[in-house]
PDB file of C-alpha atoms in Angstrom:
ATOM      1  CA  MET A   1      12.065  48.879  12.324  1.00  0.00           C
ATOM      2  CA  VAL A   2      13.816  45.505  12.076  1.00  0.00           C
ATOM      3  CA  ASP A   3      14.717  45.550  15.808  1.00  0.00           C
ATOM      4  CA  SER A   4      11.149  46.443  16.678  1.00  0.00           C
ATOM      5  CA  ALA A   5       9.819  43.568  14.564  1.00  0.00           C
ATOM      6  CA  ASN A   6      12.282  41.137  16.172  1.00  0.00           C
ATOM      7  CA  SER A   7      11.249  42.275  19.657  1.00  0.00           C
ATOM      8  CA  THR A   8       7.584  41.780  18.767  1.00  0.00           C
ATOM      9  CA  ASN A   9       8.314  38.302  17.414  1.00  0.00           C
ATOM     10  CA  ASP A  10      10.314  37.385  20.541  1.00  0.00           C
ATOM     11  CA  LEU A  11       7.491  38.593  22.788  1.00  0.00           C
ATOM     12  CA  SER A  12       4.940  36.681  20.728  1.00  0.00           C
ATOM     13  CA  SER A  13       7.091  33.560  20.932  1.00  0.00           C
ATOM     14  CA  GLU A  14       7.437  33.896  24.726  1.00  0.00           C
ATOM     15  CA  MET A  15       3.671  34.271  25.079  1.00  0.00           C
ATOM     16  CA  GLU A  16       3.104  31.150  22.980  1.00  0.00           C
ATOM     17  CA  VAL A  17       5.549  29.146  25.113  1.00  0.00           C
ATOM     18  CA  ASP A  18       3.919  30.411  28.313  1.00  0.00           C
ATOM     19  CA  ALA A  19       0.452  29.552  26.995  1.00  0.00           C
ATOM     20  CA  PHE A  20       1.608  26.045  26.012  1.00  0.00           C
ATOM     21  CA  ARG A  21       3.141  25.587  29.474  1.00  0.00           C
ATOM     22  CA  ARG A  22      -0.107  26.559  31.183  1.00  0.00           C
ATOM     23  CA  LEU A  23      -2.360  24.465  28.931  1.00  0.00           C
ATOM     24  CA  PHE A  24      -0.170  21.369  28.615  1.00  0.00           C
ATOM     25  CA  PRO A  25       2.256  21.421  31.576  1.00  0.00           C
ATOM     26  CA  LEU A  26       3.194  17.744  31.416  1.00  0.00           C
ATOM     27  CA  ARG A  27       3.923  17.825  27.675  1.00  0.00           C
ATOM     28  CA  PHE A  28       5.928  21.022  28.208  1.00  0.00           C
ATOM     29  CA  HIS A  29       8.122  19.338  30.827  1.00  0.00           C
ATOM     30  CA  GLU A  30       8.446  16.116  28.850  1.00  0.00           C
ATOM     31  CA  ARG A  31       9.839  18.052  25.893  1.00  0.00           C
ATOM     32  CA  HIS A  32      12.604  19.299  28.204  1.00  0.00           C
ATOM     33  CA  LEU A  33      13.185  15.803  29.601  1.00  0.00           C
ATOM     34  CA  LEU A  34      13.967  14.550  26.096  1.00  0.00           C
ATOM     35  CA  GLU A  35      16.931  16.952  26.182  1.00  0.00           C
ATOM     36  CA  SER A  36      17.862  15.905  29.767  1.00  0.00           C
ATOM     37  CA  VAL A  37      17.245  19.415  31.025  1.00  0.00           C
ATOM     38  CA  ARG A  38      14.525  21.168  32.994  1.00  0.00           C
ATOM     39  CA  PRO A  39      12.688  24.465  32.345  1.00  0.00           C
ATOM     40  CA  ASP A  40      14.943  26.252  34.866  1.00  0.00           C
ATOM     41  CA  ALA A  41      17.994  24.973  32.928  1.00  0.00           C
ATOM     42  CA  ARG A  42      19.048  22.498  35.623  1.00  0.00           C
ATOM     43  CA  PRO A  43      20.331  19.024  34.750  1.00  0.00           C
ATOM     44  CA  LEU A  44      17.887  16.345  35.934  1.00  0.00           C
ATOM     45  CA  GLY A  45      19.979  15.254  38.922  1.00  0.00           C
ATOM     46  CA  LYS A  46      20.983  18.704  40.179  1.00  0.00           C
ATOM     47  CA  ALA A  47      19.397  20.414  43.188  1.00  0.00           C
ATOM     48  CA  ARG A  48      18.633  24.125  43.237  1.00  0.00           C
ATOM     49  CA  ASP A  49      20.967  26.706  44.769  1.00  0.00           C
ATOM     50  CA  THR A  50      20.863  26.405  48.557  1.00  0.00           C
ATOM     51  CA  SER A  51      21.725  28.882  51.317  1.00  0.00           C
ATOM     52  CA  LEU A  52      21.671  28.987  55.117  1.00  0.00           C
ATOM     53  CA  ALA A  53      21.723  31.850  57.616  1.00  0.00           C
ATOM     54  CA  LEU A  54      22.073  31.006  61.308  1.00  0.00           C
ATOM     55  CA  GLY A  55      20.729  33.230  64.084  1.00  0.00           C
ATOM     56  CA  ALA A  56      17.883  34.599  61.982  1.00  0.00           C
ATOM     57  CA  VAL A  57      15.599  35.105  65.037  1.00  0.00           C
ATOM     58  CA  GLY A  58      17.278  37.110  67.801  1.00  0.00           C
ATOM     59  CA  SER A  59      14.756  36.168  70.511  1.00  0.00           C
ATOM     60  CA  ALA A  60      15.125  32.411  69.934  1.00  0.00           C
ATOM     61  CA  ASP A  61      17.670  30.132  71.611  1.00  0.00           C
ATOM     62  CA  GLY A  62      18.527  28.709  68.196  1.00  0.00           C
ATOM     63  CA  SER A  63      17.345  29.664  64.725  1.00  0.00           C
ATOM     64  CA  ALA A  64      18.083  29.429  61.015  1.00  0.00           C
ATOM     65  CA  LEU A  65      16.768  30.553  57.648  1.00  0.00           C
ATOM     66  CA  ALA A  66      17.110  27.938  54.888  1.00  0.00           C
ATOM     67  CA  LYS A  67      16.491  28.446  51.169  1.00  0.00           C
ATOM     68  CA  ILE A  68      16.443  25.792  48.451  1.00  0.00           C
ATOM     69  CA  GLY A  69      15.659  27.642  45.259  1.00  0.00           C
ATOM     70  CA  CYS A  70      12.610  29.709  46.163  1.00  0.00           C
ATOM     71  CA  THR A  71      11.481  27.323  48.912  1.00  0.00           C
ATOM     72  CA  THR A  72      12.180  29.187  52.161  1.00  0.00           C
ATOM     73  CA  MET A  73      11.994  27.950  55.769  1.00  0.00           C
ATOM     74  CA  LEU A  74      12.478  29.837  59.025  1.00  0.00           C
ATOM     75  CA  ALA A  75      13.213  27.623  62.047  1.00  0.00           C
ATOM     76  CA  ALA A  76      13.286  28.825  65.658  1.00  0.00           C
ATOM     77  CA  ILE A  77      13.878  26.909  68.898  1.00  0.00           C
ATOM     78  CA  LYS A  78      12.686  28.027  72.331  1.00  0.00           C
ATOM     79  CA  MET A  79      13.884  26.167  75.426  1.00  0.00           C
ATOM     80  CA  GLU A  80      11.643  25.737  78.485  1.00  0.00           C
ATOM     81  CA  VAL A  81      12.133  23.822  81.734  1.00  0.00           C
ATOM     82  CA  MET A  82       9.724  20.921  82.317  1.00  0.00           C
ATOM     83  CA  THR A  83       9.258  17.970  84.652  1.00  0.00           C
ATOM     84  CA  PRO A  84      10.420  14.816  82.863  1.00  0.00           C
ATOM     85  CA  ALA A  85       8.142  11.815  82.446  1.00  0.00           C
ATOM     86  CA  ASN A  86       8.376   9.050  85.033  1.00  0.00           C
ATOM     87  CA  GLU A  87       9.397   6.568  82.330  1.00  0.00           C
ATOM     88  CA  THR A  88      12.303   8.772  81.194  1.00  0.00           C
ATOM     89  CA  PRO A  89      13.504  10.709  84.278  1.00  0.00           C
ATOM     90  CA  ASP A  90      16.897  11.502  82.701  1.00  0.00           C
ATOM     91  CA  GLU A  91      15.642  12.764  79.340  1.00  0.00           C
ATOM     92  CA  GLY A  92      14.279  15.980  77.942  1.00  0.00           C
ATOM     93  CA  CYS A  93      11.828  16.320  75.049  1.00  0.00           C
ATOM     94  CA  ILE A  94      11.531  17.877  71.614  1.00  0.00           C
ATOM     95  CA  ALA A  95       8.247  19.208  70.216  1.00  0.00           C
ATOM     96  CA  ILE A  96       8.174  20.046  66.511  1.00  0.00           C
ATOM     97  CA  GLU A  97       5.537  22.075  64.682  1.00  0.00           C
ATOM     98  CA  PHE A  98       5.528  22.904  60.980  1.00  0.00           C
ATOM     99  CA  HIS A  99       3.503  25.938  59.897  1.00  0.00           C
ATOM    100  CA  MET A 100       2.276  26.930  56.438  1.00  0.00           C
ATOM    101  CA  PRO A 101       0.806  30.459  56.600  1.00  0.00           C
ATOM    102  CA  ALA A 102      -1.227  31.732  53.670  1.00  0.00           C
ATOM    103  CA  ILE A 103       1.703  33.829  52.384  1.00  0.00           C
ATOM    104  CA  CYS A 104       3.714  30.737  51.447  1.00  0.00           C
ATOM    105  CA  SER A 105       1.579  29.521  48.552  1.00  0.00           C
ATOM    106  CA  PRO A 106      -1.557  30.404  46.555  1.00  0.00           C
ATOM    107  CA  ILE A 107      -2.992  26.965  47.390  1.00  0.00           C
ATOM    108  CA  VAL A 108      -2.990  27.747  51.135  1.00  0.00           C
ATOM    109  CA  ARG A 109      -6.123  29.648  52.090  1.00  0.00           C
ATOM    110  CA  PRO A 110      -6.290  32.036  55.062  1.00  0.00           C
ATOM    111  CA  GLY A 111      -7.938  30.466  58.101  1.00  0.00           C
ATOM    112  CA  ARG A 112      -7.574  26.922  56.798  1.00  0.00           C
ATOM    113  CA  PRO A 113      -4.682  24.678  57.837  1.00  0.00           C
ATOM    114  CA  ALA A 114      -2.640  23.383  54.915  1.00  0.00           C
ATOM    115  CA  GLU A 115      -2.967  19.644  54.358  1.00  0.00           C
ATOM    116  CA  ALA A 116       0.799  19.224  54.041  1.00  0.00           C
ATOM    117  CA  ALA A 117       1.605  20.841  57.417  1.00  0.00           C
ATOM    118  CA  PRO A 118       0.782  17.934  59.785  1.00  0.00           C
ATOM    119  CA  VAL A 119       2.399  15.462  57.370  1.00  0.00           C
ATOM    120  CA  VAL A 120       5.680  17.390  57.323  1.00  0.00           C
ATOM    121  CA  SER A 121       5.521  17.855  61.130  1.00  0.00           C
ATOM    122  CA  LYS A 122       5.246  14.078  61.599  1.00  0.00           C
ATOM    123  CA  GLN A 123       8.030  13.403  59.107  1.00  0.00           C
ATOM    124  CA  LEU A 124      10.326  15.850  60.872  1.00  0.00           C
ATOM    125  CA  SER A 125       9.640  14.392  64.331  1.00  0.00           C
ATOM    126  CA  ASP A 126      10.163  10.818  63.140  1.00  0.00           C
ATOM    127  CA  THR A 127      13.360  11.695  61.256  1.00  0.00           C
ATOM    128  CA  ILE A 128      15.020  13.772  63.977  1.00  0.00           C
ATOM    129  CA  LEU A 129      14.285  11.235  66.703  1.00  0.00           C
ATOM    130  CA  SER A 130      15.089   8.081  64.686  1.00  0.00           C
ATOM    131  CA  SER A 131      18.327   9.516  63.271  1.00  0.00           C
ATOM    132  CA  GLY A 132      19.882   9.796  66.727  1.00  0.00           C
ATOM    133  CA  MET A 133      20.945  13.369  65.995  1.00  0.00           C
ATOM    134  CA  ILE A 134      20.058  14.478  69.522  1.00  0.00           C
ATOM    135  CA  ASP A 135      20.729  12.555  72.720  1.00  0.00           C
ATOM    136  CA  LEU A 136      17.694  13.424  74.849  1.00  0.00           C
ATOM    137  CA  LYS A 137      19.765  12.726  77.979  1.00  0.00           C
ATOM    138  CA  GLU A 138      21.722  15.881  77.158  1.00  0.00           C
ATOM    139  CA  LEU A 139      18.545  17.828  77.859  1.00  0.00           C
ATOM    140  CA  SER A 140      18.314  16.561  81.442  1.00  0.00           C
ATOM    141  CA  LEU A 141      18.916  19.050  84.263  1.00  0.00           C
ATOM    142  CA  VAL A 142      18.081  17.268  87.538  1.00  0.00           C
ATOM    143  CA  SER A 143      17.153  13.582  87.288  1.00  0.00           C
ATOM    144  CA  GLY A 144      13.425  13.066  87.734  1.00  0.00           C
ATOM    145  CA  LYS A 145      12.834  16.736  88.568  1.00  0.00           C
ATOM    146  CA  ALA A 146      13.797  19.009  85.682  1.00  0.00           C
ATOM    147  CA  ALA A 147      14.710  18.745  82.018  1.00  0.00           C
ATOM    148  CA  TRP A 148      14.608  20.859  78.892  1.00  0.00           C
ATOM    149  CA  MET A 149      11.713  20.920  76.482  1.00  0.00           C
ATOM    150  CA  ALA A 150      12.892  22.172  73.079  1.00  0.00           C
ATOM    151  CA  TYR A 151      10.056  23.729  71.089  1.00  0.00           C
ATOM    152  CA  LEU A 152      11.009  23.813  67.405  1.00  0.00           C
ATOM    153  CA  ASP A 153       8.728  25.846  65.145  1.00  0.00           C
ATOM    154  CA  ILE A 154       9.356  25.895  61.411  1.00  0.00           C
ATOM    155  CA  TYR A 155       7.557  28.447  59.251  1.00  0.00           C
ATOM    156  CA  CYS A 156       7.303  27.946  55.511  1.00  0.00           C
ATOM    157  CA  LEU A 157       7.702  31.390  53.958  1.00  0.00           C
ATOM    158  CA  ASP A 158       7.677  30.204  50.341  1.00  0.00           C
ATOM    159  CA  ALA A 159       6.465  26.753  49.249  1.00  0.00           C
ATOM    160  CA  ASP A 160       8.046  25.951  45.898  1.00  0.00           C
ATOM    161  CA  GLY A 161       8.575  22.213  46.210  1.00  0.00           C
ATOM    162  CA  ALA A 162      10.693  19.828  48.324  1.00  0.00           C
ATOM    163  CA  LEU A 163       9.199  21.233  51.539  1.00  0.00           C
ATOM    164  CA  PHE A 164      10.474  18.446  53.767  1.00  0.00           C
ATOM    165  CA  ASP A 165      14.050  18.758  52.469  1.00  0.00           C
ATOM    166  CA  ALA A 166      14.167  22.476  53.256  1.00  0.00           C
ATOM    167  CA  ALA A 167      12.371  22.076  56.610  1.00  0.00           C
ATOM    168  CA  LEU A 168      14.807  19.360  57.742  1.00  0.00           C
ATOM    169  CA  LEU A 169      17.788  21.488  56.689  1.00  0.00           C
ATOM    170  CA  ALA A 170      16.388  24.467  58.637  1.00  0.00           C
ATOM    171  CA  ALA A 171      15.774  22.253  61.687  1.00  0.00           C
ATOM    172  CA  ALA A 172      19.298  20.793  61.629  1.00  0.00           C
ATOM    173  CA  ALA A 173      20.779  24.276  61.235  1.00  0.00           C
ATOM    174  CA  ALA A 174      18.682  25.675  64.111  1.00  0.00           C
ATOM    175  CA  PHE A 175      19.826  22.865  66.432  1.00  0.00           C
ATOM    176  CA  SER A 176      23.421  23.468  65.296  1.00  0.00           C
ATOM    177  CA  HIS A 177      23.001  27.120  66.285  1.00  0.00           C
ATOM    178  CA  LEU A 178      21.184  26.360  69.567  1.00  0.00           C
ATOM    179  CA  GLN A 179      22.686  27.604  72.823  1.00  0.00           C
ATOM    180  CA  ILE A 180      21.162  26.066  75.962  1.00  0.00           C
ATOM    181  CA  PRO A 181      20.444  28.807  78.547  1.00  0.00           C
ATOM    182  CA  VAL A 182      21.997  29.037  82.015  1.00  0.00           C
ATOM    183  CA  VAL A 183      19.672  27.826  84.801  1.00  0.00           C
ATOM    184  CA  SER A 184      19.855  27.854  88.601  1.00  0.00           C
ATOM    185  CA  LEU A 185      17.919  26.644  91.627  1.00  0.00           C
ATOM    186  CA  ASN A 186      15.780  29.298  93.325  1.00  0.00           C
ATOM    187  CA  ASP A 187      14.968  29.495  97.054  1.00  0.00           C
ATOM    188  CA  GLU A 188      12.090  27.040  96.624  1.00  0.00           C
ATOM    189  CA  GLY A 189      14.389  24.530  94.965  1.00  0.00           C
ATOM    190  CA  ARG A 190      12.909  25.092  91.521  1.00  0.00           C
ATOM    191  CA  ILE A 191      14.899  25.374  88.323  1.00  0.00           C
ATOM    192  CA  VAL A 192      14.809  28.896  86.867  1.00  0.00           C
ATOM    193  CA  VAL A 193      16.379  30.363  83.741  1.00  0.00           C
ATOM    194  CA  VAL A 194      19.043  32.949  84.554  1.00  0.00           C
ATOM    195  CA  SER A 195      18.713  36.282  82.773  1.00  0.00           C
ATOM    196  CA  LYS A 196      21.813  37.908  81.290  1.00  0.00           C
ATOM    197  CA  GLY A 197      23.731  39.867  83.949  1.00  0.00           C
ATOM    198  CA  GLU A 198      21.590  38.512  86.803  1.00  0.00           C
ATOM    199  CA  LYS A 199      23.395  37.867  90.120  1.00  0.00           C
ATOM    200  CA  LEU A 200      22.930  34.328  91.390  1.00  0.00           C
ATOM    201  CA  LYS A 201      22.234  33.366  95.005  1.00  0.00           C
ATOM    202  CA  ASN A 202      22.799  29.706  94.263  1.00  0.00           C
ATOM    203  CA  LYS A 203      25.285  27.886  92.087  1.00  0.00           C
ATOM    204  CA  PRO A 204      23.945  27.497  88.533  1.00  0.00           C
ATOM    205  CA  VAL A 205      23.076  23.996  87.342  1.00  0.00           C
ATOM    206  CA  ASN A 206      24.997  24.726  84.124  1.00  0.00           C
ATOM    207  CA  GLU A 207      27.765  27.313  84.465  1.00  0.00           C
ATOM    208  CA  GLU A 208      27.317  28.943  81.045  1.00  0.00           C
ATOM    209  CA  LYS A 209      25.372  28.673  77.837  1.00  0.00           C
ATOM    210  CA  ARG A 210      26.375  25.548  76.020  1.00  0.00           C
ATOM    211  CA  LYS A 211      25.974  24.088  72.568  1.00  0.00           C
ATOM    212  CA  LEU A 212      24.010  20.927  72.003  1.00  0.00           C
ATOM    213  CA  LYS A 213      26.172  18.052  70.804  1.00  0.00           C
ATOM    214  CA  LEU A 214      24.735  16.698  67.554  1.00  0.00           C
ATOM    215  CA  ARG A 215      25.796  13.162  66.772  1.00  0.00           C
ATOM    216  CA  SER A 216      24.594  12.404  63.252  1.00  0.00           C
ATOM    217  CA  ILE A 217      22.783  15.092  61.292  1.00  0.00           C
ATOM    218  CA  PRO A 218      20.190  13.851  58.766  1.00  0.00           C
ATOM    219  CA  PHE A 219      19.782  15.431  55.331  1.00  0.00           C
ATOM    220  CA  ALA A 220      17.043  14.769  52.782  1.00  0.00           C
ATOM    221  CA  LEU A 221      16.664  14.732  49.022  1.00  0.00           C
ATOM    222  CA  THR A 222      13.302  14.410  47.306  1.00  0.00           C
ATOM    223  CA  CYS A 223      13.223  13.045  43.763  1.00  0.00           C
ATOM    224  CA  ILE A 224      10.477  12.694  41.194  1.00  0.00           C
ATOM    225  CA  ILE A 225      10.318   9.489  39.182  1.00  0.00           C
ATOM    226  CA  HIS A 226       8.694  10.030  35.779  1.00  0.00           C
ATOM    227  CA  LYS A 227       8.908   7.201  33.237  1.00  0.00           C
ATOM    228  CA  ASN A 228      12.660   6.464  33.137  1.00  0.00           C
ATOM    229  CA  TYR A 229      13.685   9.898  34.376  1.00  0.00           C
ATOM    230  CA  ILE A 230      14.758  10.918  37.891  1.00  0.00           C
ATOM    231  CA  LEU A 231      14.441  14.602  38.788  1.00  0.00           C
ATOM    232  CA  ALA A 232      16.218  15.736  41.967  1.00  0.00           C
ATOM    233  CA  ASP A 233      14.820  18.522  44.162  1.00  0.00           C
ATOM    234  CA  PRO A 234      11.532  19.169  42.322  1.00  0.00           C
ATOM    235  CA  THR A 235       9.773  22.511  42.162  1.00  0.00           C
ATOM    236  CA  ALA A 236       6.113  22.843  43.153  1.00  0.00           C
ATOM    237  CA  GLU A 237       5.152  22.815  39.477  1.00  0.00           C
ATOM    238  CA  GLU A 238       7.022  19.562  38.873  1.00  0.00           C
ATOM    239  CA  GLU A 239       5.457  17.984  41.966  1.00  0.00           C
ATOM    240  CA  SER A 240       1.965  18.961  40.823  1.00  0.00           C
ATOM    241  CA  ILE A 241       2.162  17.247  37.413  1.00  0.00           C
ATOM    242  CA  MET A 242       4.336  14.165  38.091  1.00  0.00           C
ATOM    243  CA  GLU A 243       2.930  11.676  40.573  1.00  0.00           C
ATOM    244  CA  THR A 244       5.744   9.565  41.952  1.00  0.00           C
ATOM    245  CA  LEU A 245       7.832  11.237  44.654  1.00  0.00           C
ATOM    246  CA  ILE A 246      10.445   9.574  46.816  1.00  0.00           C
ATOM    247  CA  THR A 247      12.361  11.170  49.676  1.00  0.00           C
ATOM    248  CA  ILE A 248      15.657   9.674  50.829  1.00  0.00           C
ATOM    249  CA  VAL A 249      17.084  10.677  54.217  1.00  0.00           C
ATOM    250  CA  LEU A 250      20.738   9.905  54.958  1.00  0.00           C
ATOM    251  CA  ASP A 251      22.727  10.740  58.069  1.00  0.00           C
ATOM    252  CA  SER A 252      26.175  12.309  58.053  1.00  0.00           C
ATOM    253  CA  SER A 253      27.735   8.827  57.806  1.00  0.00           C
ATOM    254  CA  CYS A 254      25.739   8.158  54.609  1.00  0.00           C
ATOM    255  CA  GLN A 255      23.589   5.608  56.438  1.00  0.00           C
ATOM    256  CA  LEU A 256      19.962   5.349  55.319  1.00  0.00           C
ATOM    257  CA  VAL A 257      17.639   6.876  57.933  1.00  0.00           C
ATOM    258  CA  SER A 258      14.369   6.636  56.016  1.00  0.00           C
ATOM    259  CA  LEU A 259      12.812   6.230  52.604  1.00  0.00           C
ATOM    260  CA  TYR A 260       9.466   7.954  52.175  1.00  0.00           C
ATOM    261  CA  LYS A 261       7.150   7.474  49.203  1.00  0.00           C
ATOM    262  CA  PRO A 262       3.782   9.209  49.675  1.00  0.00           C
ATOM    263  CA  GLY A 263       1.936   7.658  46.727  1.00  0.00           C
ATOM    264  CA  GLY A 264       2.110   7.265  42.986  1.00  0.00           C
ATOM    265  CA  PRO A 265       2.740   4.049  41.033  1.00  0.00           C
ATOM    266  CA  ALA A 266       4.927   1.318  42.489  1.00  0.00           C
ATOM    267  CA  LEU A 267       8.601   1.483  41.557  1.00  0.00           C
ATOM    268  CA  ALA A 268       9.314  -1.507  39.356  1.00  0.00           C
ATOM    269  CA  TYR A 269      13.092  -1.368  39.356  1.00  0.00           C
ATOM    270  CA  GLU A 270      15.473  -1.601  42.279  1.00  0.00           C
ATOM    271  CA  SER A 271      17.982   0.358  40.180  1.00  0.00           C
ATOM    272  CA  ILE A 272      15.748   3.444  40.449  1.00  0.00           C
ATOM    273  CA  ILE A 273      16.037   3.368  44.253  1.00  0.00           C
ATOM    274  CA  GLN A 274      19.789   2.900  44.002  1.00  0.00           C
ATOM    275  CA  ASP A 275      20.065   5.865  41.620  1.00  0.00           C
ATOM    276  CA  CYS A 276      18.043   8.035  44.037  1.00  0.00           C
ATOM    277  CA  ILE A 277      20.297   7.011  46.927  1.00  0.00           C
ATOM    278  CA  ALA A 278      23.381   7.860  44.841  1.00  0.00           C
ATOM    279  CA  LEU A 279      21.960  11.341  44.162  1.00  0.00           C
ATOM    280  CA  SER A 280      21.205  11.657  47.893  1.00  0.00           C
ATOM    281  CA  ARG A 281      24.820  10.889  48.797  1.00  0.00           C
ATOM    282  CA  GLN A 282      25.997  13.615  46.460  1.00  0.00           C
ATOM    283  CA  ARG A 283      23.441  16.048  47.899  1.00  0.00           C
ATOM    284  CA  LEU A 284      24.479  15.097  51.443  1.00  0.00           C
ATOM    285  CA  ARG A 285      28.037  16.282  50.794  1.00  0.00           C
ATOM    286  CA  GLU A 286      26.736  19.574  49.369  1.00  0.00           C
ATOM    287  CA  LEU A 287      24.483  20.225  52.370  1.00  0.00           C
ATOM    288  CA  GLN A 288      27.186  19.308  54.887  1.00  0.00           C
ATOM    289  CA  THR A 289      29.485  21.863  53.277  1.00  0.00           C
ATOM    290  CA  ILE A 290      26.764  24.539  53.300  1.00  0.00           C
ATOM    291  CA  LEU A 291      25.984  23.902  56.992  1.00  0.00           C
ATOM    292  CA  ASN A 292      29.673  23.880  57.991  1.00  0.00           C
ATOM    293  CA  GLU A 293      30.278  27.161  56.153  1.00  0.00           C
ATOM    294  CA  ALA A 294      27.249  28.772  57.848  1.00  0.00           C
ATOM    295  CA  MET A 295      28.539  27.690  61.267  1.00  0.00           C
ATOM    296  CA  CYS A 296      32.015  29.032  60.486  1.00  0.00           C
ATOM    297  CA  ASP A 297      30.509  32.364  59.422  1.00  0.00           C
ATOM    298  CA  MET A 298      28.683  32.584  62.767  1.00  0.00           C
ATOM    299  CA  GLU A 299      31.874  31.939  64.702  1.00  0.00           C
ATOM    300  CA  VAL A 300      33.709  34.664  62.759  1.00  0.00           C
ATOM    301  CA  ASP A 301      30.880  37.145  63.433  1.00  0.00           C
TER     302      ASP A 301
END
């Protein structure tokens, strides 16, 4: 009888905590902040568990599945031959699209594009191009006549905060996994992709599939600033109740690529920015290790 009574009391207590969390979410989180801990038991400056799986889409030329906590991103790259622009005859192009299907979050309604999707798409394009991660000249095939267009699609499968961080990690991993297809000139002098096992009449433009050389991979960390507290890698719940977000992007040399603050009160102290950058440097080392281990696992397989 005593055990039964204790179980009932525990259940009642859990229901009261859950009700308080739903009715007063900010007060609930602030009580945890006073103890320098978060509801999921993380220290304030610690990111959630992160994992990467390369080659998640067999039909893509490069792909990756990235998870940060519950936030899940699937990235896939498809390569197509295009005619380069007159202004850049020796360069290829990258087109990036970020998708948020209705399955990723209750706030995304079927048939209606999510407001965050075009914002994240623009952020990704700006970051990948400004970071210098990819030399677009490497995507050239025949000067002024043919070059590669890399179509990168990123699908958010679960949106539980820090969407840009996870999307950028998935994008970097997909480009790390990318193998550029073999192409040849056909009888009309056009560039064509060579199918596996196909016999070639003409010498291929590139002899075999090759990896894309990445020069400086960018990694991101989003933080929430609330009063004097800094919370790294926020969940969707934390993002919804605390206004001030800041995203720091560093490259693999720890150089600042971008600082993005999409609203909220102005940051009064320079020290807050410096603290966020320090957390980003620590996170950068973690993500580099995770990406390197994922690439090593692919090579072993």
